[in-house]
């Protein structure tokens, strides 16, 4: 046998670290541990369990299989009868079962004593950790959790459906909702002719009883088609209405939904996204028949938080895998992590991941506090589109750069990195693209200027000595937006960078906060990673945010 064959190489000669598995994603994230340190011990113990689970080899295999075996649509049975069912790989069902049991589809509505006041934050930690494993199955859980905000506009429907949502039991059987141990809900907003412009929707709803309507039309993009009901928009005589449309009727028969095909998506492949046509589909009115967009936006606001959480989570996983690799591989006589260019690149990425994490958890905190705090209300309204915009747009370029740290072995399907990279663009597109987020920011500016003053005061306070000049820039950007709608992206990004700096400083992130602030707010134009100035200790940043095993 050739003595230089792969089988004969010692681990040192192989010069390849072990796969990134068996690492506690919670315990190895100092920022996350610090952010959750005030939560009850029982909640933190749950985070610890999830942190171990998401990097376990068995869980990674479930994620791999669910994505390599995408769902299949069966429109008809052997007799030519309509079926309209989607078959999923067992790996998908296993992921769903675990995440439903963790409360990702329901915990913010359960009023558990140990999570009062921190329900959104506790769920955010679970969601952020689970996204580091697999994001496709999180889509129906996001929509199920968020749908309750829309269901609250119809107390009778809420009373009937909420107990089934909060069982924390996953039931994939093809039965009527009342016969199941747990349910999930999806959403259908966009149509072919309008897309994001839902006011152009042509689907119609005809009133046939008290709060009951018959719908006909189509939806161009409806994810999770095996959900038990869907939140939909349709035109009523009074205007655009919002409806809950069950997939099956109480007797188990189909409710007029005909799935045309599943989208062949670039990523998010474990999850089914469908095109659907419907007629004689019965739905229950949610809210006023002319204010459906307002009703569904209560749901969409929550889904946007999840988009940002998922993007922050997969960025954390990607950089963690990159750091793990460069610690275990030697090139040109040095460990990769000791090569100055590599250290700067990874440290630069680590700063963005830290700021993204700080921002999404601050936003979750604002959701918890908005009912009682004017400051949190302002932060929630203004920063939801800003954080969704900035964090989700970071992910594709950052994950590519993390992939490059692994070299050619990063560009293979066997690693989680490939799944993260394919997933990266979707959160910036779904639930409102970048331009839609920028326009939402302008809408808030025109309607809630008082909330901007509250936010500017918060940023001024938390930024310390940098606050005054930074807020001056933000005020100028806001004024520019009032004259020039096309500058809204600049305002959104400046707000994100200022808020990210402020949150890192507030959390006591020290040199990490200083490096982010000076390189992002005070730095010049940057189009790639690795541009950190030598005055910042790149190795310290990496080792602090991504401690080596045993540290």
GROMACS .gro file of C-alpha atoms in nm, residues 220-398:
model
  179
  220UNK     CA    1  -4.832   3.288  -0.559
  221UNK     CA    2  -4.624   3.192  -0.257
  222UNK     CA    3  -4.769   3.002   0.036
  223UNK     CA    4  -4.520   2.823   0.258
  224UNK     CA    5  -4.586   2.518   0.475
  225UNK     CA    6  -4.886   2.394   0.272
  226UNK     CA    7  -4.956   2.111   0.519
  227UNK     CA    8  -5.042   2.362   0.789
  228UNK     CA    9  -5.384   2.316   0.945
  229UNK     CA   10  -5.497   2.667   0.852
  230UNK     CA   11  -5.368   2.973   0.670
  231UNK     CA   12  -5.389   3.345   0.737
  232UNK     CA   13  -5.493   3.498   0.404
  233UNK     CA   14  -5.582   3.831   0.250
  234UNK     CA   15  -5.880   3.872   0.014
  235UNK     CA   16  -6.098   4.154  -0.112
  236UNK     CA   17  -6.434   4.204   0.059
  237UNK     CA   18  -6.708   4.450  -0.037
  238UNK     CA   19  -6.560   4.693   0.220
  239UNK     CA   20  -6.194   4.649   0.125
  240UNK     CA   21  -5.906   4.413   0.197
  241UNK     CA   22  -5.993   4.157   0.463
  242UNK     CA   23  -5.787   3.910   0.661
  243UNK     CA   24  -5.908   3.552   0.709
  244UNK     CA   25  -5.816   3.227   0.875
  245UNK     CA   26  -5.877   2.952   0.618
  246UNK     CA   27  -5.866   2.590   0.745
  247UNK     CA   28  -5.698   2.340   0.510
  248UNK     CA   29  -5.956   2.074   0.594
  249UNK     CA   30  -6.317   2.117   0.700
  250UNK     CA   31  -6.454   1.971   1.023
  251UNK     CA   32  -6.557   1.648   0.849
  252UNK     CA   33  -6.201   1.602   0.720
  253UNK     CA   34  -6.281   1.695   0.359
  254UNK     CA   35  -6.069   1.943   0.162
  255UNK     CA   36  -6.157   2.311   0.190
  256UNK     CA   37  -6.118   2.396  -0.178
  257UNK     CA   38  -5.739   2.449  -0.174
  258UNK     CA   39  -5.569   2.308  -0.486
  259UNK     CA   40  -5.189   2.313  -0.471
  260UNK     CA   41  -5.049   2.372  -0.818
  261UNK     CA   42  -4.681   2.301  -0.753
  262UNK     CA   43  -4.402   2.338  -0.499
  263UNK     CA   44  -4.140   2.605  -0.555
  264UNK     CA   45  -3.798   2.474  -0.657
  265UNK     CA   46  -3.612   2.704  -0.420
  266UNK     CA   47  -3.241   2.782  -0.408
  267UNK     CA   48  -3.232   2.707  -0.037
  268UNK     CA   49  -3.477   2.640   0.247
  269UNK     CA   50  -3.519   2.309   0.071
  270UNK     CA   51  -3.651   2.103   0.360
  271UNK     CA   52  -3.956   2.330   0.375
  272UNK     CA   53  -4.237   2.320   0.118
  273UNK     CA   54  -4.349   2.645  -0.043
  274UNK     CA   55  -4.645   2.622  -0.277
  275UNK     CA   56  -4.854   2.794  -0.537
  276UNK     CA   57  -5.223   2.746  -0.462
  277UNK     CA   58  -5.557   2.815  -0.624
  278UNK     CA   59  -5.880   2.803  -0.428
  279UNK     CA   60  -6.255   2.830  -0.474
  280UNK     CA   61  -6.543   2.775  -0.236
  281UNK     CA   62  -6.289   2.784   0.046
  282UNK     CA   63  -6.446   2.885   0.375
  283UNK     CA   64  -6.264   3.126   0.601
  284UNK     CA   65  -6.321   3.316   0.924
  285UNK     CA   66  -6.286   3.693   0.924
  286UNK     CA   67  -6.011   3.833   1.147
  287UNK     CA   68  -6.068   4.196   1.243
  288UNK     CA   69  -6.264   4.443   1.034
  289UNK     CA   70  -6.344   4.347   0.673
  290UNK     CA   71  -6.170   4.658   0.540
  291UNK     CA   72  -5.861   4.652   0.766
  292UNK     CA   73  -5.707   4.316   0.677
  293UNK     CA   74  -5.363   4.455   0.602
  294UNK     CA   75  -5.350   4.614   0.945
  295UNK     CA   76  -5.453   4.282   1.101
  296UNK     CA   77  -5.196   4.072   0.917
  297UNK     CA   78  -4.918   4.324   0.983
  298UNK     CA   79  -4.944   4.241   1.355
  299UNK     CA   80  -4.841   3.891   1.249
  300UNK     CA   81  -4.577   4.007   1.000
  301UNK     CA   82  -4.402   4.220   1.264
  302UNK     CA   83  -4.333   3.904   1.464
  303UNK     CA   84  -4.214   3.710   1.159
  304UNK     CA   85  -3.963   3.986   1.084
  305UNK     CA   86  -3.807   3.940   1.426
  306UNK     CA   87  -3.766   3.571   1.346
  307UNK     CA   88  -3.605   3.648   1.009
  308UNK     CA   89  -3.341   3.855   1.185
  309UNK     CA   90  -3.292   3.592   1.456
  310UNK     CA   91  -3.240   3.318   1.199
  311UNK     CA   92  -2.990   3.522   0.998
  312UNK     CA   93  -2.797   3.610   1.313
  313UNK     CA   94  -2.799   3.244   1.414
  314UNK     CA   95  -2.667   3.103   1.087
  315UNK     CA   96  -2.397   3.374   1.077
  316UNK     CA   97  -2.288   3.271   1.426
  317UNK     CA   98  -2.277   2.903   1.318
  318UNK     CA   99  -2.083   2.982   1.000
  319UNK     CA  100  -1.816   3.187   1.175
  320UNK     CA  101  -1.793   2.934   1.458
  321UNK     CA  102  -1.724   2.661   1.203
  322UNK     CA  103  -1.466   2.881   1.030
  323UNK     CA  104  -1.286   2.958   1.357
  324UNK     CA  105  -1.290   2.589   1.448
  325UNK     CA  106  -1.128   2.510   1.113
  326UNK     CA  107  -0.853   2.770   1.123
  327UNK     CA  108  -0.759   2.666   1.476
  328UNK     CA  109  -0.701   2.312   1.355
  329UNK     CA  110  -0.523   2.367   1.023
  330UNK     CA  111  -0.165   2.474   0.960
  331UNK     CA  112  -0.056   2.656   0.642
  332UNK     CA  113   0.285   2.799   0.551
  333UNK     CA  114   0.432   2.688   0.881
  334UNK     CA  115   0.168   2.847   1.107
  335UNK     CA  116  -0.177   2.766   1.233
  336UNK     CA  117  -0.421   2.954   1.012
  337UNK     CA  118  -0.552   3.147   1.309
  338UNK     CA  119  -0.203   3.292   1.361
  339UNK     CA  120  -0.177   3.419   1.004
  340UNK     CA  121  -0.238   3.797   1.029
  341UNK     CA  122  -0.462   3.823   0.723
  342UNK     CA  123  -0.681   3.536   0.836
  343UNK     CA  124  -0.703   3.669   1.191
  344UNK     CA  125  -0.819   4.008   1.063
  345UNK     CA  126  -1.080   3.855   0.834
  346UNK     CA  127  -1.232   3.639   1.107
  347UNK     CA  128  -1.219   3.916   1.367
  348UNK     CA  129  -1.393   4.150   1.125
  349UNK     CA  130  -1.672   3.898   1.070
  350UNK     CA  131  -1.692   3.831   1.444
  351UNK     CA  132  -1.769   4.199   1.505
  352UNK     CA  133  -2.068   4.193   1.270
  353UNK     CA  134  -2.197   3.869   1.422
  354UNK     CA  135  -2.166   4.015   1.772
  355UNK     CA  136  -2.353   4.331   1.673
  356UNK     CA  137  -2.620   4.131   1.491
  357UNK     CA  138  -2.670   3.911   1.798
  358UNK     CA  139  -2.682   4.209   2.032
  359UNK     CA  140  -2.940   4.382   1.811
  360UNK     CA  141  -3.178   4.089   1.768
  361UNK     CA  142  -3.186   4.019   2.141
  362UNK     CA  143  -3.235   4.388   2.219
  363UNK     CA  144  -3.527   4.384   1.976
  364UNK     CA  145  -3.674   4.076   2.147
  365UNK     CA  146  -3.642   4.263   2.476
  366UNK     CA  147  -3.833   4.555   2.324
  367UNK     CA  148  -4.115   4.318   2.224
  368UNK     CA  149  -4.132   4.205   2.588
  369UNK     CA  150  -4.139   4.560   2.722
  370UNK     CA  151  -4.342   4.747   2.459
  371UNK     CA  152  -4.670   4.732   2.649
  372UNK     CA  153  -4.528   4.913   2.952
  373UNK     CA  154  -4.234   5.117   2.822
  374UNK     CA  155  -4.243   5.409   2.582
  375UNK     CA  156  -3.875   5.351   2.508
  376UNK     CA  157  -3.935   4.988   2.416
  377UNK     CA  158  -4.237   5.080   2.202
  378UNK     CA  159  -4.025   5.323   2.004
  379UNK     CA  160  -3.744   5.071   1.969
  380UNK     CA  161  -3.982   4.797   1.853
  381UNK     CA  162  -4.157   5.013   1.593
  382UNK     CA  163  -3.849   5.174   1.442
  383UNK     CA  164  -3.586   4.906   1.482
  384UNK     CA  165  -3.788   4.604   1.362
  385UNK     CA  166  -3.752   4.701   0.992
  386UNK     CA  167  -3.401   4.838   1.050
  387UNK     CA  168  -3.267   4.524   1.220
  388UNK     CA  169  -3.445   4.295   0.975
  389UNK     CA  170  -3.290   4.497   0.691
  390UNK     CA  171  -2.932   4.506   0.818
  391UNK     CA  172  -2.893   4.166   0.983
  392UNK     CA  173  -3.053   3.972   0.698
  393UNK     CA  174  -2.848   4.154   0.436
  394UNK     CA  175  -2.524   4.077   0.618
  395UNK     CA  176  -2.571   3.703   0.599
  396UNK     CA  177  -2.494   3.610   0.234
  397UNK     CA  178  -2.162   3.794   0.211
  398UNK     CA  179  -2.053   3.701   0.561
   0.00000   0.00000   0.00000
